[in-house]
mmCIF file of N, CA, C and O in Angstrom:
data_model
loop_
_atom_site.group_PDB
_atom_site.id
_atom_site.type_symbol
_atom_site.label_atom_id
_atom_site.label_comp_id
_atom_site.label_asym_id
_atom_site.label_seq_id
_atom_site.Cartn_x
_atom_site.Cartn_y
_atom_site.Cartn_z
ATOM 1 N N MET D 1 126.649 -35.511 23.454
ATOM 2 C CA MET D 1 126.355 -36.029 22.031
ATOM 3 C C MET D 1 125.647 -37.267 22.378
ATOM 4 O O MET D 1 125.120 -38.258 22.785
ATOM 5 N N GLU D 2 124.661 -37.161 21.028
ATOM 6 C CA GLU D 2 123.604 -38.086 21.262
ATOM 7 C C GLU D 2 124.065 -39.397 20.436
ATOM 8 O O GLU D 2 124.711 -39.369 19.311
ATOM 9 N N ALA D 3 123.459 -40.556 20.781
ATOM 10 C CA ALA D 3 123.843 -41.684 20.161
ATOM 11 C C ALA D 3 123.005 -41.980 19.095
ATOM 12 O O ALA D 3 121.787 -41.439 18.519
ATOM 13 N N GLU D 4 123.549 -42.547 18.248
ATOM 14 C CA GLU D 4 122.977 -42.530 16.489
ATOM 15 C C GLU D 4 121.706 -43.754 16.944
ATOM 16 O O GLU D 4 121.906 -44.997 17.608
ATOM 17 N N SER D 5 121.002 -43.442 15.938
ATOM 18 C CA SER D 5 119.563 -43.986 15.947
ATOM 19 C C SER D 5 119.909 -45.645 15.596
ATOM 20 O O SER D 5 120.292 -46.013 14.968
ATOM 21 N N PRO D 6 118.835 -46.414 16.442
ATOM 22 C CA PRO D 6 119.128 -47.744 15.995
ATOM 23 C C PRO D 6 118.565 -48.430 14.494
ATOM 24 O O PRO D 6 118.793 -49.637 14.305
ATOM 25 N N MET D 7 117.555 -47.399 14.169
ATOM 26 C CA MET D 7 117.021 -47.693 12.738
ATOM 27 C C MET D 7 117.960 -47.811 12.046
ATOM 28 O O MET D 7 117.977 -47.929 10.917
ATOM 29 N N THR D 8 119.117 -46.670 11.839
ATOM 30 C CA THR D 8 119.948 -46.699 11.184
ATOM 31 C C THR D 8 121.465 -48.046 11.458
ATOM 32 O O THR D 8 121.951 -48.193 10.144
ATOM 33 N N LEU D 9 121.237 -48.514 12.354
ATOM 34 C CA LEU D 9 122.820 -49.455 12.560
ATOM 35 C C LEU D 9 122.822 -50.467 11.512
ATOM 36 O O LEU D 9 123.781 -51.021 10.779
ATOM 37 N N PRO D 10 121.520 -51.392 11.339
ATOM 38 C CA PRO D 10 121.503 -52.095 10.327
ATOM 39 C C PRO D 10 121.780 -52.201 8.991
ATOM 40 O O PRO D 10 122.369 -52.978 8.454
ATOM 41 N N PHE D 11 122.106 -50.991 8.530
ATOM 42 C CA PHE D 11 122.125 -50.729 7.308
ATOM 43 C C PHE D 11 123.676 -50.249 7.236
ATOM 44 O O PHE D 11 124.361 -49.421 5.726
ATOM 45 N N THR D 12 124.582 -49.805 7.752
ATOM 46 C CA THR D 12 125.872 -49.606 7.880
ATOM 47 C C THR D 12 126.827 -50.632 7.371
ATOM 48 O O THR D 12 126.779 -51.573 8.048
ATOM 49 N N ARG D 13 127.447 -50.283 6.431
ATOM 50 C CA ARG D 13 128.316 -51.636 5.860
ATOM 51 C C ARG D 13 129.641 -50.831 5.542
ATOM 52 O O ARG D 13 129.828 -49.960 4.859
ATOM 53 N N THR D 14 130.691 -51.718 6.065
ATOM 54 C CA THR D 14 131.858 -51.293 5.887
ATOM 55 C C THR D 14 132.601 -51.942 4.844
ATOM 56 O O THR D 14 133.772 -51.459 4.039
ATOM 57 N N ASP D 15 131.804 -53.293 4.152
ATOM 58 C CA ASP D 15 132.817 -54.005 3.297
ATOM 59 C C ASP D 15 132.047 -53.745 1.946
ATOM 60 O O ASP D 15 130.723 -54.443 1.954
ATOM 61 N N ALA D 16 132.207 -52.752 1.309
ATOM 62 C CA ALA D 16 131.420 -52.361 -0.224
ATOM 63 C C ALA D 16 131.606 -53.540 -1.303
ATOM 64 O O ALA D 16 130.590 -53.535 -1.886
ATOM 65 N N PHE D 17 132.630 -54.502 -1.055
ATOM 66 C CA PHE D 17 132.805 -55.490 -2.253
ATOM 67 C C PHE D 17 132.188 -56.919 -1.748
ATOM 68 O O PHE D 17 132.630 -57.744 -2.092
ATOM 69 N N GLY D 18 131.858 -57.080 -0.395
ATOM 70 C CA GLY D 18 131.119 -58.468 0.089
ATOM 71 C C GLY D 18 129.917 -58.908 -0.706
ATOM 72 O O GLY D 18 129.409 -57.885 -1.501
ATOM 73 N N PRO D 19 129.341 -59.603 -0.544
ATOM 74 C CA PRO D 19 128.049 -60.348 -1.001
ATOM 75 C C PRO D 19 127.126 -59.444 -0.516
ATOM 76 O O PRO D 19 127.151 -59.143 0.324
ATOM 77 N N PRO D 20 125.729 -59.695 -1.260
ATOM 78 C CA PRO D 20 124.628 -58.725 -0.723
ATOM 79 C C PRO D 20 124.302 -59.749 0.345
ATOM 80 O O PRO D 20 124.694 -60.629 -0.019
ATOM 81 N N PRO D 21 123.446 -58.764 0.884
ATOM 82 C CA PRO D 21 122.739 -59.600 2.261
ATOM 83 C C PRO D 21 121.740 -60.240 1.263
ATOM 84 O O PRO D 21 121.250 -60.089 0.604
ATOM 85 N N LEU D 22 120.960 -61.614 2.263
ATOM 86 C CA LEU D 22 120.093 -62.227 1.906
ATOM 87 C C LEU D 22 118.866 -61.856 2.089
ATOM 88 O O LEU D 22 118.106 -61.954 1.168
ATOM 89 N N LEU D 23 118.567 -60.813 2.787
ATOM 90 C CA LEU D 23 117.399 -60.182 3.091
ATOM 91 C C LEU D 23 117.870 -58.703 3.559
ATOM 92 O O LEU D 23 118.561 -58.789 4.339
ATOM 93 N N ASP D 24 117.247 -57.766 3.048
ATOM 94 C CA ASP D 24 117.748 -56.304 3.523
ATOM 95 C C ASP D 24 116.360 -55.476 2.941
ATOM 96 O O ASP D 24 115.651 -55.456 2.118
ATOM 97 N N ILE D 25 115.749 -55.137 4.223
ATOM 98 C CA ILE D 25 114.598 -54.534 4.433
ATOM 99 C C ILE D 25 114.858 -53.076 4.901
ATOM 100 O O ILE D 25 115.144 -53.233 5.968
ATOM 101 N N ARG D 26 114.087 -52.500 4.597
ATOM 102 C CA ARG D 26 114.574 -50.643 4.996
ATOM 103 C C ARG D 26 112.718 -50.217 5.036
ATOM 104 O O ARG D 26 112.028 -50.000 3.825
ATOM 105 N N ASP D 27 112.814 -49.355 5.959
ATOM 106 C CA ASP D 27 111.181 -48.562 6.264
ATOM 107 C C ASP D 27 110.142 -49.175 5.423
ATOM 108 O O ASP D 27 109.175 -48.680 5.044
ATOM 109 N N LEU D 28 110.163 -50.526 5.933
ATOM 110 C CA LEU D 28 108.706 -51.433 5.655
ATOM 111 C C LEU D 28 107.414 -50.961 6.382
ATOM 112 O O LEU D 28 107.270 -50.537 7.802
ATOM 113 N N ARG D 29 106.397 -50.464 5.683
ATOM 114 C CA ARG D 29 105.425 -50.100 6.200
ATOM 115 C C ARG D 29 104.427 -50.774 5.992
ATOM 116 O O ARG D 29 104.029 -51.084 4.474
ATOM 117 N N THR D 30 103.258 -51.325 6.763
ATOM 118 C CA THR D 30 102.224 -52.207 6.391
ATOM 119 C C THR D 30 101.165 -51.415 6.968
ATOM 120 O O THR D 30 100.893 -51.647 8.242
ATOM 121 N N TYR D 31 99.867 -50.855 6.319
ATOM 122 C CA TYR D 31 98.869 -50.301 7.344
ATOM 123 C C TYR D 31 97.398 -50.901 7.115
ATOM 124 O O TYR D 31 97.410 -51.933 6.020
ATOM 125 N N PHE D 32 96.359 -50.777 7.960
ATOM 126 C CA PHE D 32 95.286 -51.389 7.634
ATOM 127 C C PHE D 32 94.416 -50.486 7.914
ATOM 128 O O PHE D 32 94.205 -49.567 8.896
ATOM 129 N N ASP D 33 93.638 -50.203 6.580
ATOM 130 C CA ASP D 33 92.483 -49.530 6.496
ATOM 131 C C ASP D 33 91.310 -49.788 7.112
ATOM 132 O O ASP D 33 90.684 -50.851 6.562
ATOM 133 N N ILE D 34 90.705 -49.426 8.131
ATOM 134 C CA ILE D 34 89.187 -49.648 8.607
ATOM 135 C C ILE D 34 88.741 -48.596 8.797
ATOM 136 O O ILE D 34 88.658 -47.582 8.825
ATOM 137 N N PRO D 35 87.249 -48.869 9.082
ATOM 138 C CA PRO D 35 86.065 -47.550 9.005
ATOM 139 C C PRO D 35 86.708 -46.622 9.968
ATOM 140 O O PRO D 35 86.110 -45.487 9.742
ATOM 141 N N ASP D 36 87.349 -46.453 10.936
ATOM 142 C CA ASP D 36 87.550 -45.605 12.087
ATOM 143 C C ASP D 36 88.728 -44.920 11.774
ATOM 144 O O ASP D 36 89.397 -43.926 12.585
ATOM 145 N N GLY D 37 89.696 -45.335 10.519
ATOM 146 C CA GLY D 37 90.750 -44.719 10.070
ATOM 147 C C GLY D 37 91.599 -45.732 9.744
ATOM 148 O O GLY D 37 91.333 -46.641 9.490
ATOM 149 N N THR D 38 92.889 -45.094 9.969
ATOM 150 C CA THR D 38 93.962 -45.927 9.425
ATOM 151 C C THR D 38 95.276 -46.654 10.365
ATOM 152 O O THR D 38 95.434 -45.879 11.223
ATOM 153 N N VAL D 39 95.159 -48.021 10.917
ATOM 154 C CA VAL D 39 95.975 -48.642 11.765
ATOM 155 C C VAL D 39 97.209 -48.796 11.544
ATOM 156 O O VAL D 39 97.495 -49.795 10.011
ATOM 157 N N ARG D 40 98.498 -48.157 11.382
ATOM 158 C CA ARG D 40 100.003 -48.264 11.370
ATOM 159 C C ARG D 40 100.501 -49.399 11.572
ATOM 160 O O ARG D 40 101.134 -49.689 12.958
ATOM 161 N N SER D 41 100.164 -50.772 11.730
ATOM 162 C CA SER D 41 100.507 -52.046 12.119
ATOM 163 C C SER D 41 102.104 -52.195 11.987
ATOM 164 O O SER D 41 102.693 -52.545 13.164
ATOM 165 N N VAL D 42 102.891 -51.829 10.708
ATOM 166 C CA VAL D 42 103.936 -52.069 10.680
ATOM 167 C C VAL D 42 104.478 -50.875 10.270
ATOM 168 O O VAL D 42 104.207 -50.454 9.131
ATOM 169 N N ASP D 43 105.596 -50.155 11.062
ATOM 170 C CA ASP D 43 105.717 -48.415 10.496
ATOM 171 C C ASP D 43 107.403 -47.978 10.824
ATOM 172 O O ASP D 43 107.642 -47.856 11.769
ATOM 173 N N GLY D 44 108.039 -48.386 9.364
ATOM 174 C CA GLY D 44 109.302 -47.975 9.484
ATOM 175 C C GLY D 44 110.364 -49.170 9.941
ATOM 176 O O GLY D 44 111.371 -49.063 10.371
ATOM 177 N N VAL D 45 109.943 -50.471 9.689
ATOM 178 C CA VAL D 45 110.679 -51.385 10.399
ATOM 179 C C VAL D 45 111.746 -52.092 9.349
ATOM 180 O O VAL D 45 111.958 -51.847 8.019
ATOM 181 N N PRO D 46 113.458 -51.677 9.758
ATOM 182 C CA PRO D 46 113.970 -52.270 8.932
ATOM 183 C C PRO D 46 114.854 -53.614 9.397
ATOM 184 O O PRO D 46 114.866 -54.124 10.773
ATOM 185 N N TYR D 47 115.529 -54.533 8.422
ATOM 186 C CA TYR D 47 116.123 -55.809 8.752
ATOM 187 C C TYR D 47 117.220 -56.108 7.802
ATOM 188 O O TYR D 47 116.816 -55.745 7.101
ATOM 189 N N ARG D 48 118.180 -56.810 8.393
ATOM 190 C CA ARG D 48 119.329 -56.765 7.430
ATOM 191 C C ARG D 48 119.939 -58.295 7.674
ATOM 192 O O ARG D 48 120.185 -58.422 8.934
ATOM 193 N N VAL D 49 119.667 -59.530 6.890
ATOM 194 C CA VAL D 49 120.124 -60.694 7.256
ATOM 195 C C VAL D 49 121.438 -60.669 6.465
ATOM 196 O O VAL D 49 121.336 -61.192 5.201
ATOM 197 N N GLU D 50 122.765 -61.208 6.687
ATOM 198 C CA GLU D 50 123.636 -61.438 5.945
ATOM 199 C C GLU D 50 123.718 -63.057 5.950
ATOM 200 O O GLU D 50 123.123 -63.944 6.831
ATOM 201 N N ALA D 51 124.369 -63.745 4.706
ATOM 202 C CA ALA D 51 124.838 -65.218 4.730
ATOM 203 C C ALA D 51 125.352 -65.458 6.380
ATOM 204 O O ALA D 51 125.967 -65.201 6.671
ATOM 205 N N GLY D 52 124.374 -66.682 6.342
ATOM 206 C CA GLY D 52 125.056 -67.394 7.657
ATOM 207 C C GLY D 52 124.580 -66.603 9.246
ATOM 208 O O GLY D 52 124.751 -67.397 10.029
ATOM 209 N N GLU D 53 123.805 -65.606 8.866
ATOM 210 C CA GLU D 53 122.998 -65.143 10.026
ATOM 211 C C GLU D 53 121.821 -65.984 10.361
ATOM 212 O O GLU D 53 121.320 -66.212 9.208
ATOM 213 N N THR D 54 121.214 -65.616 11.707
ATOM 214 C CA THR D 54 119.790 -66.222 11.993
ATOM 215 C C THR D 54 119.354 -64.832 12.540
ATOM 216 O O THR D 54 119.543 -64.345 13.315
ATOM 217 N N LEU D 55 117.915 -64.556 12.131
ATOM 218 C CA LEU D 55 117.353 -63.362 12.686
ATOM 219 C C LEU D 55 116.052 -63.923 13.717
ATOM 220 O O LEU D 55 115.356 -65.011 13.117
ATOM 221 N N GLY D 56 115.913 -63.251 14.730
ATOM 222 C CA GLY D 56 114.849 -64.288 15.430
ATOM 223 C C GLY D 56 114.243 -62.687 15.892
ATOM 224 O O GLY D 56 114.709 -61.472 16.263
ATOM 225 N N VAL D 57 112.727 -63.022 15.842
ATOM 226 C CA VAL D 57 111.900 -61.375 16.365
ATOM 227 C C VAL D 57 111.172 -61.532 17.636
ATOM 228 O O VAL D 57 110.598 -62.744 17.496
ATOM 229 N N VAL D 58 111.619 -60.907 18.414
ATOM 230 C CA VAL D 58 110.741 -61.072 19.663
ATOM 231 C C VAL D 58 109.841 -59.946 20.258
ATOM 232 O O VAL D 58 110.553 -59.116 19.646
ATOM 233 N N GLY D 59 108.803 -60.311 20.793
ATOM 234 C CA GLY D 59 108.334 -58.951 21.234
ATOM 235 C C GLY D 59 106.893 -59.522 21.965
ATOM 236 O O GLY D 59 106.685 -60.452 22.056
ATOM 237 N N GLU D 60 106.464 -58.245 22.675
ATOM 238 C CA GLU D 60 105.414 -58.491 23.123
ATOM 239 C C GLU D 60 104.251 -58.899 21.982
ATOM 240 O O GLU D 60 104.121 -58.591 20.975
ATOM 241 N N SER D 61 102.631 -59.418 22.485
ATOM 242 C CA SER D 61 101.968 -59.805 21.960
ATOM 243 C C SER D 61 100.912 -58.253 21.395
ATOM 244 O O SER D 61 100.938 -57.613 21.885
ATOM 245 N N GLY D 62 100.977 -58.921 20.167
ATOM 246 C CA GLY D 62 100.338 -57.633 19.486
ATOM 247 C C GLY D 62 101.198 -56.489 19.076
ATOM 248 O O GLY D 62 100.900 -55.250 18.329
ATOM 249 N N CYS D 63 102.414 -56.648 18.793
ATOM 250 C CA CYS D 63 103.009 -55.422 18.397
ATOM 251 C C CYS D 63 103.825 -55.466 17.077
ATOM 252 O O CYS D 63 104.411 -54.924 16.551
ATOM 253 N N GLY D 64 103.573 -56.427 16.422
ATOM 254 C CA GLY D 64 103.532 -56.346 14.521
ATOM 255 C C GLY D 64 104.324 -57.805 14.383
ATOM 256 O O GLY D 64 104.932 -57.265 13.161
ATOM 257 N N LYS D 65 104.841 -58.666 14.924
ATOM 258 C CA LYS D 65 106.030 -59.510 14.948
ATOM 259 C C LYS D 65 105.367 -60.268 13.354
ATOM 260 O O LYS D 65 106.085 -60.662 12.523
ATOM 261 N N SER D 66 104.141 -61.099 13.507
ATOM 262 C CA SER D 66 103.465 -62.033 12.766
ATOM 263 C C SER D 66 103.188 -60.860 11.309
ATOM 264 O O SER D 66 103.367 -61.136 9.770
ATOM 265 N N VAL D 67 102.438 -59.750 11.367
ATOM 266 C CA VAL D 67 102.607 -59.011 10.456
ATOM 267 C C VAL D 67 103.588 -57.966 9.798
ATOM 268 O O VAL D 67 103.150 -58.524 8.344
ATOM 269 N N THR D 68 104.727 -58.557 10.560
ATOM 270 C CA THR D 68 106.098 -58.027 9.622
ATOM 271 C C THR D 68 106.263 -59.017 8.868
ATOM 272 O O THR D 68 106.540 -58.958 7.700
ATOM 273 N N ALA D 69 106.337 -60.344 9.299
ATOM 274 C CA ALA D 69 106.634 -61.503 8.576
ATOM 275 C C ALA D 69 105.590 -61.880 7.381
ATOM 276 O O ALA D 69 106.036 -61.925 6.448
ATOM 277 N N MET D 70 104.326 -61.678 7.549
ATOM 278 C CA MET D 70 103.132 -61.606 6.748
ATOM 279 C C MET D 70 103.585 -60.542 5.555
ATOM 280 O O MET D 70 103.328 -60.835 4.438
ATOM 281 N N SER D 71 103.777 -59.355 6.129
ATOM 282 C CA SER D 71 104.298 -58.203 5.066
ATOM 283 C C SER D 71 105.521 -58.664 3.808
ATOM 284 O O SER D 71 105.361 -58.472 2.746
ATOM 285 N N VAL D 72 106.388 -59.188 4.522
ATOM 286 C CA VAL D 72 107.398 -59.305 3.797
ATOM 287 C C VAL D 72 107.358 -60.859 2.743
ATOM 288 O O VAL D 72 107.615 -60.603 1.379
ATOM 289 N N LEU D 73 106.509 -61.939 3.053
ATOM 290 C CA LEU D 73 106.090 -62.566 1.986
ATOM 291 C C LEU D 73 104.944 -62.495 1.109
ATOM 292 O O LEU D 73 104.397 -62.931 0.489
ATOM 293 N N ARG D 74 104.307 -61.240 1.534
ATOM 294 C CA ARG D 74 102.870 -60.860 0.902
ATOM 295 C C ARG D 74 101.862 -61.511 1.008
ATOM 296 O O ARG D 74 101.262 -61.826 -0.022
ATOM 297 N N LEU D 75 101.524 -61.860 2.237
ATOM 298 C CA LEU D 75 100.325 -62.837 2.809
ATOM 299 C C LEU D 75 99.357 -62.033 3.240
ATOM 300 O O LEU D 75 98.175 -62.922 3.530
ATOM 301 N N LEU D 76 99.361 -60.922 3.040
ATOM 302 C CA LEU D 76 98.097 -60.197 3.970
ATOM 303 C C LEU D 76 97.015 -60.155 2.485
ATOM 304 O O LEU D 76 97.602 -59.602 1.862
ATOM 305 N N PRO D 77 95.603 -60.153 3.153
ATOM 306 C CA PRO D 77 94.648 -59.959 2.193
ATOM 307 C C PRO D 77 94.730 -58.151 2.281
ATOM 308 O O PRO D 77 94.769 -57.824 2.900
ATOM 309 N N THR D 78 94.712 -57.834 0.874
ATOM 310 C CA THR D 78 94.229 -56.802 0.591
ATOM 311 C C THR D 78 93.434 -56.168 -0.333
ATOM 312 O O THR D 78 92.662 -56.799 -1.371
ATOM 313 N N PRO D 79 92.324 -55.610 0.312
ATOM 314 C CA PRO D 79 92.416 -54.622 1.744
ATOM 315 C C PRO D 79 91.451 -55.585 2.236
ATOM 316 O O PRO D 79 91.313 -57.138 2.426
ATOM 317 N N PRO D 80 91.949 -55.856 3.654
ATOM 318 C CA PRO D 80 92.042 -54.476 4.414
ATOM 319 C C PRO D 80 93.435 -53.971 4.699
ATOM 320 O O PRO D 80 93.933 -52.731 5.039
ATOM 321 N N ALA D 81 94.580 -54.953 4.507
ATOM 322 C CA ALA D 81 95.839 -54.450 4.635
ATOM 323 C C ALA D 81 96.764 -53.615 3.281
ATOM 324 O O ALA D 81 95.776 -53.564 2.281
ATOM 325 N N ARG D 82 97.326 -52.751 3.562
ATOM 326 C CA ARG D 82 97.820 -52.063 2.475
ATOM 327 C C ARG D 82 99.672 -52.062 2.646
ATOM 328 O O ARG D 82 100.068 -51.120 3.634
ATOM 329 N N TYR D 83 99.965 -52.578 1.786
ATOM 330 C CA TYR D 83 101.799 -52.186 1.768
ATOM 331 C C TYR D 83 101.607 -50.730 1.331
ATOM 332 O O TYR D 83 101.873 -50.306 0.051
ATOM 333 N N ALA D 84 102.333 -49.900 2.533
ATOM 334 C CA ALA D 84 102.298 -48.514 2.460
ATOM 335 C C ALA D 84 103.553 -48.111 1.654
ATOM 336 O O ALA D 84 103.746 -46.890 1.312
ATOM 337 N N GLY D 85 104.654 -49.128 1.974
ATOM 338 C CA GLY D 85 105.777 -48.348 1.267
ATOM 339 C C GLY D 85 106.918 -49.255 2.135
ATOM 340 O O GLY D 85 107.048 -50.291 2.780
ATOM 341 N N GLY D 86 108.222 -48.908 1.594
ATOM 342 C CA GLY D 86 109.600 -49.600 2.171
ATOM 343 C C GLY D 86 109.963 -50.021 0.867
ATOM 344 O O GLY D 86 109.248 -50.208 -0.251
ATOM 345 N N GLU D 87 111.304 -50.743 1.545
ATOM 346 C CA GLU D 87 112.233 -51.427 0.066
ATOM 347 C C GLU D 87 112.460 -52.455 0.603
ATOM 348 O O GLU D 87 113.086 -53.114 1.911
ATOM 349 N N ILE D 88 112.399 -54.119 -0.358
ATOM 350 C CA ILE D 88 112.924 -55.029 0.309
ATOM 351 C C ILE D 88 113.785 -55.639 -0.877
ATOM 352 O O ILE D 88 113.158 -55.530 -1.849
ATOM 353 N N ARG D 89 115.007 -55.994 -0.700
ATOM 354 C CA ARG D 89 116.271 -56.270 -1.556
ATOM 355 C C ARG D 89 116.091 -58.139 -1.383
ATOM 356 O O ARG D 89 116.409 -58.217 0.354
ATOM 357 N N GLY D 90 116.576 -58.804 -1.960
ATOM 358 C CA GLY D 90 116.725 -60.454 -1.529
ATOM 359 C C GLY D 90 115.675 -60.949 -1.952
ATOM 360 O O GLY D 90 115.986 -62.217 -1.198
ATOM 361 N N ALA D 91 114.055 -60.724 -1.794
ATOM 362 C CA ALA D 91 113.316 -61.369 -1.770
ATOM 363 C C ALA D 91 113.323 -62.188 -3.207
ATOM 364 O O ALA D 91 112.465 -61.319 -4.220
ATOM 365 N N PRO D 92 113.578 -63.209 -3.500
ATOM 366 C CA PRO D 92 113.288 -63.923 -5.144
ATOM 367 C C PRO D 92 112.234 -63.811 -5.300
ATOM 368 O O PRO D 92 111.667 -64.252 -6.560
ATOM 369 N N THR D 93 111.120 -64.119 -4.555
ATOM 370 C CA THR D 93 109.820 -64.988 -4.960
ATOM 371 C C THR D 93 109.232 -63.213 -5.371
ATOM 372 O O THR D 93 107.859 -63.284 -5.613
ATOM 373 N N CYS D 94 109.470 -62.123 -5.143
ATOM 374 C CA CYS D 94 108.776 -60.733 -5.224
ATOM 375 C C CYS D 94 109.564 -60.110 -6.525
ATOM 376 O O CYS D 94 110.789 -59.592 -6.163
ATOM 377 N N SER D 95 108.598 -59.743 -7.206
ATOM 378 C CA SER D 95 109.359 -58.778 -8.337
ATOM 379 C C SER D 95 107.891 -57.755 -8.532
ATOM 380 O O SER D 95 106.819 -58.117 -9.206
ATOM 381 N N THR D 96 108.216 -56.527 -8.760
ATOM 382 C CA THR D 96 107.214 -55.583 -8.753
ATOM 383 C C THR D 96 106.616 -55.664 -10.191
ATOM 384 O O THR D 96 105.449 -55.481 -10.410
ATOM 385 N N SER D 97 107.709 -56.302 -11.033
ATOM 386 C CA SER D 97 106.970 -56.308 -12.472
ATOM 387 C C SER D 97 106.641 -57.493 -12.759
ATOM 388 O O SER D 97 105.516 -57.501 -13.644
ATOM 389 N N ALA D 98 106.556 -58.905 -11.975
ATOM 390 C CA ALA D 98 105.886 -59.778 -12.298
ATOM 391 C C ALA D 98 104.832 -60.257 -11.161
ATOM 392 O O ALA D 98 104.137 -61.209 -11.547
ATOM 393 N N ASN D 99 104.493 -59.084 -10.283
ATOM 394 C CA ASN D 99 103.644 -59.539 -8.909
ATOM 395 C C ASN D 99 103.025 -58.633 -8.638
ATOM 396 O O ASN D 99 103.611 -57.494 -7.968
ATOM 397 N N ALA D 100 101.860 -58.570 -9.067
ATOM 398 C CA ALA D 100 100.563 -57.478 -8.509
ATOM 399 C C ALA D 100 100.576 -57.236 -7.183
ATOM 400 O O ALA D 100 100.679 -56.053 -6.837
ATOM 401 N N ARG D 101 101.191 -58.291 -6.151
ATOM 402 C CA ARG D 101 100.725 -58.182 -4.598
ATOM 403 C C ARG D 101 102.056 -57.303 -4.189
ATOM 404 O O ARG D 101 101.685 -56.931 -3.153
ATOM 405 N N CYS D 102 102.999 -57.058 -5.056
ATOM 406 C CA CYS D 102 103.943 -56.605 -4.413
ATOM 407 C C CYS D 102 103.784 -54.789 -4.358
ATOM 408 O O CYS D 102 104.712 -54.063 -4.363
ATOM 409 N N ALA D 103 102.838 -54.206 -4.927
ATOM 410 C CA ALA D 103 102.609 -52.894 -5.382
ATOM 411 C C ALA D 103 102.849 -52.149 -3.975
ATOM 412 O O ALA D 103 102.243 -52.822 -2.872
ATOM 413 N N GLY D 104 103.381 -50.997 -3.800
ATOM 414 C CA GLY D 104 103.567 -50.249 -2.820
ATOM 415 C C GLY D 104 105.289 -50.582 -2.141
ATOM 416 O O GLY D 104 105.620 -49.671 -1.404
ATOM 417 N N PHE D 105 105.593 -51.905 -2.795
ATOM 418 C CA PHE D 105 107.244 -51.835 -2.053
ATOM 419 C C PHE D 105 108.135 -52.041 -3.280
ATOM 420 O O PHE D 105 107.494 -52.300 -3.995
ATOM 421 N N ALA D 106 109.215 -50.915 -3.122
ATOM 422 C CA ALA D 106 110.272 -51.337 -4.024
ATOM 423 C C ALA D 106 110.823 -52.442 -3.745
ATOM 424 O O ALA D 106 111.859 -52.642 -3.133
ATOM 425 N N ALA D 107 110.436 -53.578 -4.312
ATOM 426 C CA ALA D 107 111.227 -55.052 -4.568
ATOM 427 C C ALA D 107 112.299 -55.022 -5.821
ATOM 428 O O ALA D 107 112.016 -55.122 -6.743
ATOM 429 N N THR D 108 113.364 -55.695 -5.255
ATOM 430 C CA THR D 108 114.227 -56.322 -6.301
ATOM 431 C C THR D 108 114.791 -57.287 -5.579
ATOM 432 O O THR D 108 115.215 -57.355 -4.445
ATOM 433 N N ALA D 109 115.125 -58.292 -6.448
ATOM 434 C CA ALA D 109 115.904 -59.503 -6.305
ATOM 435 C C ALA D 109 117.247 -59.048 -6.020
ATOM 436 O O ALA D 109 117.857 -58.808 -7.020
ATOM 437 N N SER D 110 118.053 -59.778 -5.147
ATOM 438 C CA SER D 110 119.390 -59.686 -5.027
ATOM 439 C C SER D 110 120.070 -60.646 -6.196
ATOM 440 O O SER D 110 119.988 -61.538 -6.678
ATOM 441 N N ARG D 111 121.583 -59.879 -6.686
ATOM 442 C CA ARG D 111 122.242 -61.232 -7.454
ATOM 443 C C ARG D 111 123.162 -62.096 -7.107
ATOM 444 O O ARG D 111 123.429 -62.122 -5.879
#
């Protein structure tokens, strides 16, 4: 029996009538286009933070912690960064219709 992928676990929800998460990130991808090619700095990152939860991100130096956080907040300069895809829900400061820096992500504000 094969174990379920940890990438899918944060998005399993048993209570369909509960409040939406404060932050729901799926398949976040941020790439850097450099002369030698493309660096996939953040490639398929999921996060889900419910009300009352705290998220801590830990990892080795250079593993993408800061780039991930800066991608969610759209703080990376483009170029060289490229918001290659993903979905962010619950980020009230980002709306694809109101903010050009959100291009590349399907971002929606939670209700």
